[in-house]
Tab-separated table of C-alpha atoms in Angstrom:
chain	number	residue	atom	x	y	z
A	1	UNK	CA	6.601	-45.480	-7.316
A	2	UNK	CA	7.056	-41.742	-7.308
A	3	UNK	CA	10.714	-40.393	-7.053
A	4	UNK	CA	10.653	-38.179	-4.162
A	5	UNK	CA	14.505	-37.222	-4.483
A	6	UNK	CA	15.115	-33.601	-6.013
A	7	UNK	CA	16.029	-33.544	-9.575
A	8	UNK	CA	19.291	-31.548	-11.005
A	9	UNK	CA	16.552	-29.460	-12.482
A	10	UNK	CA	14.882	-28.684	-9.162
A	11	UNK	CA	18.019	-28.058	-7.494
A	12	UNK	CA	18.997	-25.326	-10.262
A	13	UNK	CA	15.549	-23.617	-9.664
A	14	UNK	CA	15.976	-23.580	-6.265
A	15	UNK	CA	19.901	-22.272	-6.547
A	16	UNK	CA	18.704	-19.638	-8.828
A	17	UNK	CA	15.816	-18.493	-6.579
A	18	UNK	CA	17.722	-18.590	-3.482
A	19	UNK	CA	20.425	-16.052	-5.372
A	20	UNK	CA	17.917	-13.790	-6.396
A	21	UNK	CA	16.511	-13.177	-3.638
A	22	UNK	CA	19.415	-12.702	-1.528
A	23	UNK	CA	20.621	-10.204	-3.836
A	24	UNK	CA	16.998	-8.544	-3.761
A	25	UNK	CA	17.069	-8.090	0.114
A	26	UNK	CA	20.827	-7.094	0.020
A	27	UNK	CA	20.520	-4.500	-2.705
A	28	UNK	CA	24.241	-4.545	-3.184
A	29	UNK	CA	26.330	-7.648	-3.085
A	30	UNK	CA	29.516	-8.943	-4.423
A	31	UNK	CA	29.575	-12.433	-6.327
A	32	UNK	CA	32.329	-13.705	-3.553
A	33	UNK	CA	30.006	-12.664	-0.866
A	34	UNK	CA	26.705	-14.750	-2.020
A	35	UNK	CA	29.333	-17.540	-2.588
A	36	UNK	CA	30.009	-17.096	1.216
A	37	UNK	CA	27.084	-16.476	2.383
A	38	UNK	CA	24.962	-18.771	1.001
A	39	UNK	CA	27.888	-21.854	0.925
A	40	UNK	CA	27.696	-22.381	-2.699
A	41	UNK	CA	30.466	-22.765	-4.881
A	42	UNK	CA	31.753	-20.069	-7.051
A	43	UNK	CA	30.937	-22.113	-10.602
A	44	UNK	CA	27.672	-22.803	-8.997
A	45	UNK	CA	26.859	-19.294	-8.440
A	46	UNK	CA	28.632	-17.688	-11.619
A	47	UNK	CA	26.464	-19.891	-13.770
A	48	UNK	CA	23.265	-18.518	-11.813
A	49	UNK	CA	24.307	-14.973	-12.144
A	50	UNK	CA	24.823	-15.214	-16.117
A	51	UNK	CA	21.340	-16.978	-16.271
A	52	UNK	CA	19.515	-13.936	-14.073
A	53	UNK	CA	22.101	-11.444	-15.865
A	54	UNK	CA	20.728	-12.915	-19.592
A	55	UNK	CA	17.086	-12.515	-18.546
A	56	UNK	CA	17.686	-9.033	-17.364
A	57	UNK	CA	16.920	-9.638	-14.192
A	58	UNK	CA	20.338	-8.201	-12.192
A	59	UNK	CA	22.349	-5.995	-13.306
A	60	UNK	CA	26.126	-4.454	-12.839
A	61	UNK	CA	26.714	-1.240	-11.287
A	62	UNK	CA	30.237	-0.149	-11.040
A	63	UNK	CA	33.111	-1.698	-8.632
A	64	UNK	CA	33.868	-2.316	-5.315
A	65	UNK	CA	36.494	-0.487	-4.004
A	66	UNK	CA	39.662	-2.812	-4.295
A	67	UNK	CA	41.080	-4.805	-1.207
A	68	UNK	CA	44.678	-5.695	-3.364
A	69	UNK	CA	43.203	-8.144	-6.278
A	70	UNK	CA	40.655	-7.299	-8.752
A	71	UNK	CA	37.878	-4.933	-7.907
A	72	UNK	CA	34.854	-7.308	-7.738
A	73	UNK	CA	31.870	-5.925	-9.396
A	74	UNK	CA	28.608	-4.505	-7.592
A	75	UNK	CA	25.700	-7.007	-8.323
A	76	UNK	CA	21.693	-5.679	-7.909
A	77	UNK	CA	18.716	-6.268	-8.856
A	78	UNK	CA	17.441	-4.782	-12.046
A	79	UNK	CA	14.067	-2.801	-10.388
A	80	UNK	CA	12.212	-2.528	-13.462
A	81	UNK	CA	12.697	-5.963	-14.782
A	82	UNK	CA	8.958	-5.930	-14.424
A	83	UNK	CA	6.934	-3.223	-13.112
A	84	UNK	CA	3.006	-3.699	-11.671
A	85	UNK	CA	0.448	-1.004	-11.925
A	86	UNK	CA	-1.767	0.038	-8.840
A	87	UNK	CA	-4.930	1.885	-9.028
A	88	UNK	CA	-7.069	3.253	-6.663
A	89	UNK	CA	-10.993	4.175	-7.421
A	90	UNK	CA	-13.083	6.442	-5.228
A	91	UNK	CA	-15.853	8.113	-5.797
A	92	UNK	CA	-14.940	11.242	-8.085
A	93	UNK	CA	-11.276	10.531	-9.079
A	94	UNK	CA	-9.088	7.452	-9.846
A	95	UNK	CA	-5.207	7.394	-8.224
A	96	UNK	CA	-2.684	5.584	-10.507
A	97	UNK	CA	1.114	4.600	-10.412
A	98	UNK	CA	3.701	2.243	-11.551
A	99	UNK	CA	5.824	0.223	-9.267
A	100	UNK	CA	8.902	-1.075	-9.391
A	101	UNK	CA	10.089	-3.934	-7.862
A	102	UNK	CA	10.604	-2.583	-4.536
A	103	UNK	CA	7.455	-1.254	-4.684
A	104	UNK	CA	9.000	2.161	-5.980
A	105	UNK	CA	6.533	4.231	-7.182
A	106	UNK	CA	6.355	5.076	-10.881
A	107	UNK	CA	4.873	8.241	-12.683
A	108	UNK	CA	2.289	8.489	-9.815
A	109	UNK	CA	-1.006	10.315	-10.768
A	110	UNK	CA	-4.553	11.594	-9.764
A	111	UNK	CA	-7.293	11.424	-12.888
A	112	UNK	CA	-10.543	13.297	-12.291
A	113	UNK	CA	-12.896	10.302	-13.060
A	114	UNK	CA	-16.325	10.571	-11.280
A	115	UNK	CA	-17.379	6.977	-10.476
A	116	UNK	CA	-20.199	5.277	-11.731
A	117	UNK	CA	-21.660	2.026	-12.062
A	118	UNK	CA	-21.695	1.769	-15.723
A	119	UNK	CA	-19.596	0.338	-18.566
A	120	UNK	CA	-18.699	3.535	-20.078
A	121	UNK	CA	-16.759	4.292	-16.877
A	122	UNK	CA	-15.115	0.835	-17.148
A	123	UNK	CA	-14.160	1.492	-20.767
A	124	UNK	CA	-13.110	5.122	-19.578
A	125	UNK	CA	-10.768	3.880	-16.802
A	126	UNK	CA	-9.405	0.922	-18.548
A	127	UNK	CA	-8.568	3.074	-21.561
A	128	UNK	CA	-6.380	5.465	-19.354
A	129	UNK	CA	-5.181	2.710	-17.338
A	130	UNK	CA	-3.866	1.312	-21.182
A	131	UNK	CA	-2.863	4.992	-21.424
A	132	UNK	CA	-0.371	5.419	-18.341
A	133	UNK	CA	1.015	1.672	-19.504
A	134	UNK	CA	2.105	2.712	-22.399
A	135	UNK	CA	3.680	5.758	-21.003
A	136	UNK	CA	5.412	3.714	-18.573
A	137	UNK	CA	9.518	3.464	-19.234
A	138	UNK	CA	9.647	-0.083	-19.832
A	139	UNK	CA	8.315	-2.607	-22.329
A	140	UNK	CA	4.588	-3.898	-22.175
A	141	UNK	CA	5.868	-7.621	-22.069
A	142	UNK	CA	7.334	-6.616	-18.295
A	143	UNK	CA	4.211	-5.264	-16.719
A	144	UNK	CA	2.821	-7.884	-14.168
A	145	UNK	CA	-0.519	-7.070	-13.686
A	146	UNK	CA	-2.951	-4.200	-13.103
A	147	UNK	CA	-3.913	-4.181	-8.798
A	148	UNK	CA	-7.246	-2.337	-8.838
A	149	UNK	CA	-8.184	-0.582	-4.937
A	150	UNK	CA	-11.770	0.009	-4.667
A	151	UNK	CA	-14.062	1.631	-1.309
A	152	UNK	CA	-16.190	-1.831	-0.265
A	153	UNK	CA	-15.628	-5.190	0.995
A	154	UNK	CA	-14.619	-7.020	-1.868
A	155	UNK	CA	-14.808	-11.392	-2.294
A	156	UNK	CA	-11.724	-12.926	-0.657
A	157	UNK	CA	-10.775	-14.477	-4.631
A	158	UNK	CA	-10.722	-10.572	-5.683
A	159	UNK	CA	-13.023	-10.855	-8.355
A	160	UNK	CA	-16.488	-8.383	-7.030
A	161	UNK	CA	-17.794	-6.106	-4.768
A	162	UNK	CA	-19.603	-7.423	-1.821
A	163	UNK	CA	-20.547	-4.408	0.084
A	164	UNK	CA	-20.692	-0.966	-1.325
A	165	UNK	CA	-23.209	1.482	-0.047
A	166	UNK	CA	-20.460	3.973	-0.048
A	167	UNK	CA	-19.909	4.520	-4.264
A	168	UNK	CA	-22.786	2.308	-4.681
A	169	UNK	CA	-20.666	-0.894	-6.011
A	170	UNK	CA	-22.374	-3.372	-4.615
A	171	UNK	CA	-22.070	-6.391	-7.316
A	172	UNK	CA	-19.340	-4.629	-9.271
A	173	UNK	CA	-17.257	-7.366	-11.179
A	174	UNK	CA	-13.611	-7.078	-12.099
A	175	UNK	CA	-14.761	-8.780	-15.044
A	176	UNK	CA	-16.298	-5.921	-16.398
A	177	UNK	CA	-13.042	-3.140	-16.023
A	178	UNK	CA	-10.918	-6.106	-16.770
A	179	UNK	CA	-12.461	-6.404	-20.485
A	180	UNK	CA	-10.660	-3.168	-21.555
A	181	UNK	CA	-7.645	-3.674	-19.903
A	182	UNK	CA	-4.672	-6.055	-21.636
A	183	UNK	CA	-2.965	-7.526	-18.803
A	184	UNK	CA	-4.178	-9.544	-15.397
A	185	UNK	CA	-5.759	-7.687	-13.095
A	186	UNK	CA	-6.649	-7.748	-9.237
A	187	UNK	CA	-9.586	-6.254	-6.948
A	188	UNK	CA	-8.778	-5.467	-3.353
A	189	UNK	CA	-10.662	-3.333	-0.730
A	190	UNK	CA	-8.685	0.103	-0.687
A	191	UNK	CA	-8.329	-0.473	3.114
A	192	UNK	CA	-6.617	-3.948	2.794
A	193	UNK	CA	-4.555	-2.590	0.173
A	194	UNK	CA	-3.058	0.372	2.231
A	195	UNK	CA	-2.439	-2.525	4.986
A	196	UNK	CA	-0.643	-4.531	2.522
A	197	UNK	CA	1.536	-1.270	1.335
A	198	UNK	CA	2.766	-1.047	5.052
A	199	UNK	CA	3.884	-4.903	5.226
A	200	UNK	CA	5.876	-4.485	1.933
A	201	UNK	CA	9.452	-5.054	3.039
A	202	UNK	CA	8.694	-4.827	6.881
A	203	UNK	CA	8.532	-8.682	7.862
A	204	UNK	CA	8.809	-8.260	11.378
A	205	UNK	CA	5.946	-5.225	11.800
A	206	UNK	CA	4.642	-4.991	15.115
A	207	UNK	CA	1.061	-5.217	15.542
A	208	UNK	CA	-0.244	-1.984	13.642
A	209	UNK	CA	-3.331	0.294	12.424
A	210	UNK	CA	-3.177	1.116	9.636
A	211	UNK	CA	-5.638	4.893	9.548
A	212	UNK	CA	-6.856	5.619	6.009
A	213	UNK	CA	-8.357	9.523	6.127
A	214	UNK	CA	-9.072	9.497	2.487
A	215	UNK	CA	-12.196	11.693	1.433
A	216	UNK	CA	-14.286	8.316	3.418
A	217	UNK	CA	-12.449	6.986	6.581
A	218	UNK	CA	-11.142	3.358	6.317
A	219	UNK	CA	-8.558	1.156	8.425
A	220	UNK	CA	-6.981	-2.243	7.953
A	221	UNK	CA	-5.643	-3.995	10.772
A	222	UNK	CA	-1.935	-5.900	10.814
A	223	UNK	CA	-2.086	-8.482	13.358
A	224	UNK	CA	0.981	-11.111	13.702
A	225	UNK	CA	2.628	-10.040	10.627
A	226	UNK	CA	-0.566	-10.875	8.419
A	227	UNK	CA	-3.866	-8.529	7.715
A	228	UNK	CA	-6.865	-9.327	9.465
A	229	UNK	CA	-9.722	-9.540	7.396
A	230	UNK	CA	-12.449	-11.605	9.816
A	231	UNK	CA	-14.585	-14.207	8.769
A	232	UNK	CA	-16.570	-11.824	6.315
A	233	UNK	CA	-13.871	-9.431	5.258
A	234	UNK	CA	-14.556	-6.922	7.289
A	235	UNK	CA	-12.078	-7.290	10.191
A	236	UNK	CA	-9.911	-3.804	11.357
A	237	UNK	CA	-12.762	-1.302	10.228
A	238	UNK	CA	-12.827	1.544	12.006
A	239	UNK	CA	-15.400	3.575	10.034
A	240	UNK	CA	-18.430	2.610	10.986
A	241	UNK	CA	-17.794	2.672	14.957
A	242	UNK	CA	-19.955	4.654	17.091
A	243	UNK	CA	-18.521	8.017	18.560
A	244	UNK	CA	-21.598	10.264	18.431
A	245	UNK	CA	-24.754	8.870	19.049
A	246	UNK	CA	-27.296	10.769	17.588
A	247	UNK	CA	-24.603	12.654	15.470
A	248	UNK	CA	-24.228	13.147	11.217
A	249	UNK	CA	-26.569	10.090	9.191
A	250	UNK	CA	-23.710	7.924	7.750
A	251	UNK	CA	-24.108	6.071	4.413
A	252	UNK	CA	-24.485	2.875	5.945
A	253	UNK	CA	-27.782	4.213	7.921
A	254	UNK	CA	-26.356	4.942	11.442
A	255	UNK	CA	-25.715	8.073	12.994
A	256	UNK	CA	-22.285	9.355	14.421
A	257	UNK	CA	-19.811	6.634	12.759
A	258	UNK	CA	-15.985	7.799	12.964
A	259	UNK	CA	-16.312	8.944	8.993
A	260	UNK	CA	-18.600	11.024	9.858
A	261	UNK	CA	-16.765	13.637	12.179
A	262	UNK	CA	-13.035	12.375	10.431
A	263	UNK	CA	-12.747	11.472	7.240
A	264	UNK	CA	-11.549	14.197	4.974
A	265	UNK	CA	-14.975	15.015	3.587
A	266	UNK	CA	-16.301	15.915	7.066
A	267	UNK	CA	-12.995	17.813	7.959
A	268	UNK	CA	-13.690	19.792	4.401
A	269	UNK	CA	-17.389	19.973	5.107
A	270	UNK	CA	-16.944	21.372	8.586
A	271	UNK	CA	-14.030	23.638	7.519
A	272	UNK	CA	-16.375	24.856	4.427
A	273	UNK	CA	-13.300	24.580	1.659
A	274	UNK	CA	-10.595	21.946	0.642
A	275	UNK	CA	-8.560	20.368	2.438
A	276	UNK	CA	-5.477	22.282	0.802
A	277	UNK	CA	-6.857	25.650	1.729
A	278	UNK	CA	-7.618	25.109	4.956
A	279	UNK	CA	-3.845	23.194	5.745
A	280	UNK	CA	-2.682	26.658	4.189
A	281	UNK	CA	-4.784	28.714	6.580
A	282	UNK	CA	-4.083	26.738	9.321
A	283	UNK	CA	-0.244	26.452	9.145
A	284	UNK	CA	-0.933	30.240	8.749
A	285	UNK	CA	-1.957	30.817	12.305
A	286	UNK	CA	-5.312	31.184	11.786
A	287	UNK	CA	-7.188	31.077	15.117
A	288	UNK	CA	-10.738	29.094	13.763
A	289	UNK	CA	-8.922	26.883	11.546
A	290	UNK	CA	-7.069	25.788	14.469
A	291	UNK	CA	-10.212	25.645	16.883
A	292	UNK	CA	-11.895	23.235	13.848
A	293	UNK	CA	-8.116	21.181	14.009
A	294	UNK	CA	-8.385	20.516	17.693
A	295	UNK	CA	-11.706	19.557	17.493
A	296	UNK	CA	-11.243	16.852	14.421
A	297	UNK	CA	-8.014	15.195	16.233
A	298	UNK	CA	-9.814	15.292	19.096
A	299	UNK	CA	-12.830	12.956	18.195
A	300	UNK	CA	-9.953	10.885	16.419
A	301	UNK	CA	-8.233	10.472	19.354
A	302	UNK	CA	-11.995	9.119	21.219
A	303	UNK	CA	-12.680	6.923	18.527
A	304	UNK	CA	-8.514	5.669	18.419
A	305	UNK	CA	-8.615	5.012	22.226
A	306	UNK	CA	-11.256	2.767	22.067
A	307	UNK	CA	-9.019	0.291	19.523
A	308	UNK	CA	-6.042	1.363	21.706
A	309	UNK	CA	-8.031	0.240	24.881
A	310	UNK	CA	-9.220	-3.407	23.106
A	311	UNK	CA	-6.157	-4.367	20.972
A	312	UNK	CA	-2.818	-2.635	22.010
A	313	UNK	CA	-0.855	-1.463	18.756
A	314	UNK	CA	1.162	0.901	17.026
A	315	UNK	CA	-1.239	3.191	14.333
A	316	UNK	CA	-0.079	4.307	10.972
A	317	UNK	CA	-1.389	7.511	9.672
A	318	UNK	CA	-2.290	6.881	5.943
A	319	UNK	CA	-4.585	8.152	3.126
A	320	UNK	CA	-4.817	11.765	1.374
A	321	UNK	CA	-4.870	13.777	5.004
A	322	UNK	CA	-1.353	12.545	6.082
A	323	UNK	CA	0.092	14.497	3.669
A	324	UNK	CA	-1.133	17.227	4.953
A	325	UNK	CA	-0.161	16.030	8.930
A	326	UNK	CA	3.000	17.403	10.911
A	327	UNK	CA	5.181	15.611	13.872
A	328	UNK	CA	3.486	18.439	15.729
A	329	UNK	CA	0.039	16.498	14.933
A	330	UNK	CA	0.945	13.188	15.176
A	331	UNK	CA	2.421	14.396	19.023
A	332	UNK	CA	-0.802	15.826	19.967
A	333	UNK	CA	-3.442	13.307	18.662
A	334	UNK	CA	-1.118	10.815	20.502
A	335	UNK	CA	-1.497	13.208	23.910
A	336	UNK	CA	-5.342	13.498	22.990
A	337	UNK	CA	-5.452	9.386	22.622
A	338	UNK	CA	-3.334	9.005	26.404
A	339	UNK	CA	-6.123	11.568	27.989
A	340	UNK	CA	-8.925	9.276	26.860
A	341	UNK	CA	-7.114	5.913	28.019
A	342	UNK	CA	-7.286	3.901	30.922
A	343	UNK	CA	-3.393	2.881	29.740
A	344	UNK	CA	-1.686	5.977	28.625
A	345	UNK	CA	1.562	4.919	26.663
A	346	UNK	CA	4.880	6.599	27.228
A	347	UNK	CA	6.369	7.007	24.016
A	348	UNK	CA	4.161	8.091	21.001
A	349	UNK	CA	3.354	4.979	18.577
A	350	UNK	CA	1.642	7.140	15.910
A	351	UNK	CA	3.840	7.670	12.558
A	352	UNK	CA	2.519	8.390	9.290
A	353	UNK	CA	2.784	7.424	5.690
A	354	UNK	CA	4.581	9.924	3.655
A	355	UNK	CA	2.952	8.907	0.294
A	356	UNK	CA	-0.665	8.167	1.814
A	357	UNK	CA	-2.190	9.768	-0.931
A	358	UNK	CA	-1.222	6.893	-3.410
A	359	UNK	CA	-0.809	3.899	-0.242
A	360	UNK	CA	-3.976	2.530	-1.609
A	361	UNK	CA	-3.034	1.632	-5.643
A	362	UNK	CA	0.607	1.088	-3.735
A	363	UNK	CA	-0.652	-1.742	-2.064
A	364	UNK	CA	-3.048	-3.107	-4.592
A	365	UNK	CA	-0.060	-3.488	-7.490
A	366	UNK	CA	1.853	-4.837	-4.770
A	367	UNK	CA	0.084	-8.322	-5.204
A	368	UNK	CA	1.955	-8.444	-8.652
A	369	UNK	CA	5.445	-7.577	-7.437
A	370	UNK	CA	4.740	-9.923	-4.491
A	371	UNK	CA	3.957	-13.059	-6.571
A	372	UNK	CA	6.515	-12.537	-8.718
A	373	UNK	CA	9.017	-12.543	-5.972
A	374	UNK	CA	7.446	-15.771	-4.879
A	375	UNK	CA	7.681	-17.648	-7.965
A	376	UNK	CA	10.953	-16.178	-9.781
């Protein structure tokens, strides 16, 4: 018969686990306090804390200021133990950063790497992806994993492409980038990955939106605490809802989709120059480029109400244009969302991502840190 009973072996795992990870979500501790705190003796948790100390895993940082005995030492986590790398492929250029194990970014990046469905871009973006690893300041034996963000519905085991009529992906493999890269890698739809970035450390997140105005508009939706992805991966996307019929052909065939009229291509398309220039211009004062401002938060807002109307959650402006937003923005799309709703909301529940320009290979390298959480 099977022992069911927990070995001394298990129970050290489990001691040594439970220790990390209280340290991890207290940042700074004291070795008296996780005694306390987690009702384990002090031999008990002195032997755990020279086993994670040895493997480089915590580390000491100074003293604690003294209470009458001896100063007790400040105990943390050592952040770049192991790192994870996130990338994020669209169609002309390739976003790329380290992360710590906070999900801290590292050495973030932008390469100018047109996409396209061949090996020699896989060798080409593997090779720099080899490139920035090496760069990295830490060894190559602590890198988890390579996340890898890509624009299209990818297979729920993260190893292809299942719909991509926007960079024309359809079919891609991991298999094929993963050949020229040297450690595990991941594929996750850029969307999903931004969702995930939000999540990271925020257990108790409200029902959310997550708003992705990269070059191509894309959402994710946060529902419970988990990302809803549907019953064919395509749950929470935004993009391809109808806000002007007869309006701009999209890529996937239909006219007057939300990309159309507000991702940052059409905003740059409409505007007639980048998306830098006309921020410039229009924090400037100029009079058109704030005519063409109104009118792009303003079809946001119509297309945002309608989500508001059906599932009623907080939104999360994300992607390359929230760098570019101001509270002044985010106050007035939320105004321009209330004037469209049948339930106007009386305090504003739109924020934005600070770093939306890399939340994409963010949230793709955070499956490495993630599982490595999990399984310390």
């Amino acid at each position: 018969m099977a022992e069911t009973g927990l070995t001394a072996s298990h129970v050290k795992k489990m001691n040594r686990k439970t220790i990390y990870h209280y340290i991890y979500e207290q940042r700074a501790v004291a070795k008296q306090e996780i005694a306390a705190s987690l009702h384990m003796s002090l031999t008990t948790v002195t032997q755990n804390l020279k086993s994670l100390e040895s493997a480089g895993f915590i580390r000491r940082d100074g003293f604690y200021q003294s209470t009458g005995g001896r100063k007790a030492y400040v105990i943390r986590i050592n952040e770049t133990a192991r790192v994870a790398i996130g990338v994020s492929m669209f169609f002309k250029k390739v976003h790329i950063t380290g992360l710590d194990l906070y999900g801290n970014p590292i050495n973030p990046q932008t390469l100018e790497l047109p996409y396209e469905n061949s090996d020699a871009y896989c060798q080409k973006l593997g090779e720099a992806v080899c490139q920035f690893a090496q760069e990295l300041p830490v060894s190559p034996e602590s890198i988890l994993g390579v996340g890898i963000a890509t624009q299209g519905l990818v297979s729920r085991d993260g190893t292809s492409v299942t719909y991509g009529k926007l960079m024309d992906n359809l079919g891609f493999r991991l298999s094929s980038l993963a050949s020229y890269i040297s450690y595990p890698c991941r594929l996750e739809h850029d969307a999903k990955a931004a969702g995930f970035a939000e999540l990271w450390n925020k257990t108790d997140m409200e029902d959310t939106l997550v708003v992705l105005l990269n070059q191509n508009l894309g959402s994710s939706l946060i529902l419970n605490g988990q990302i809803h992805t549907g019953l064919h991966m395509h749950g929470g996307t935004i993009e391809h809802m109808c806000v002007m019929p007869n309006g701009p052909l999209c890529y996937c065939g239909q006219r007057g989709c939300l990309d159309t009229c507000c991702s940052a291509e059409s905003l740059e398309r409409i505007a007639g120059c980048s998306a830098e220039q006309f921020f410039s211009e229009l924090r400037a004062g100029s009079p058109a480029r704030q005519t063409v401002w109104f009118t792009y938060l303003n079809q946001l807002a119509q297309g945002l109400s309608n989500i508001i109307s059906f599932i009623d959650c907080n939104m999360i402006i994300s992607g390359y244009l929230a760098t570019f937003f101001i509270d002044e923005d985010l106050e007035l799309l939320f105004h321009m969302i209330n004037s469209f709703s049948a339930f106007p909301a009386e305090e504003n529940f739109i924020t934005k991502r600070e770093d939306g320009k890399f939340a994409t290979a963010i949230g793709a390298g955070l499956y490495y840190i993630h599982r490595f959480i999990e399984q310390i």
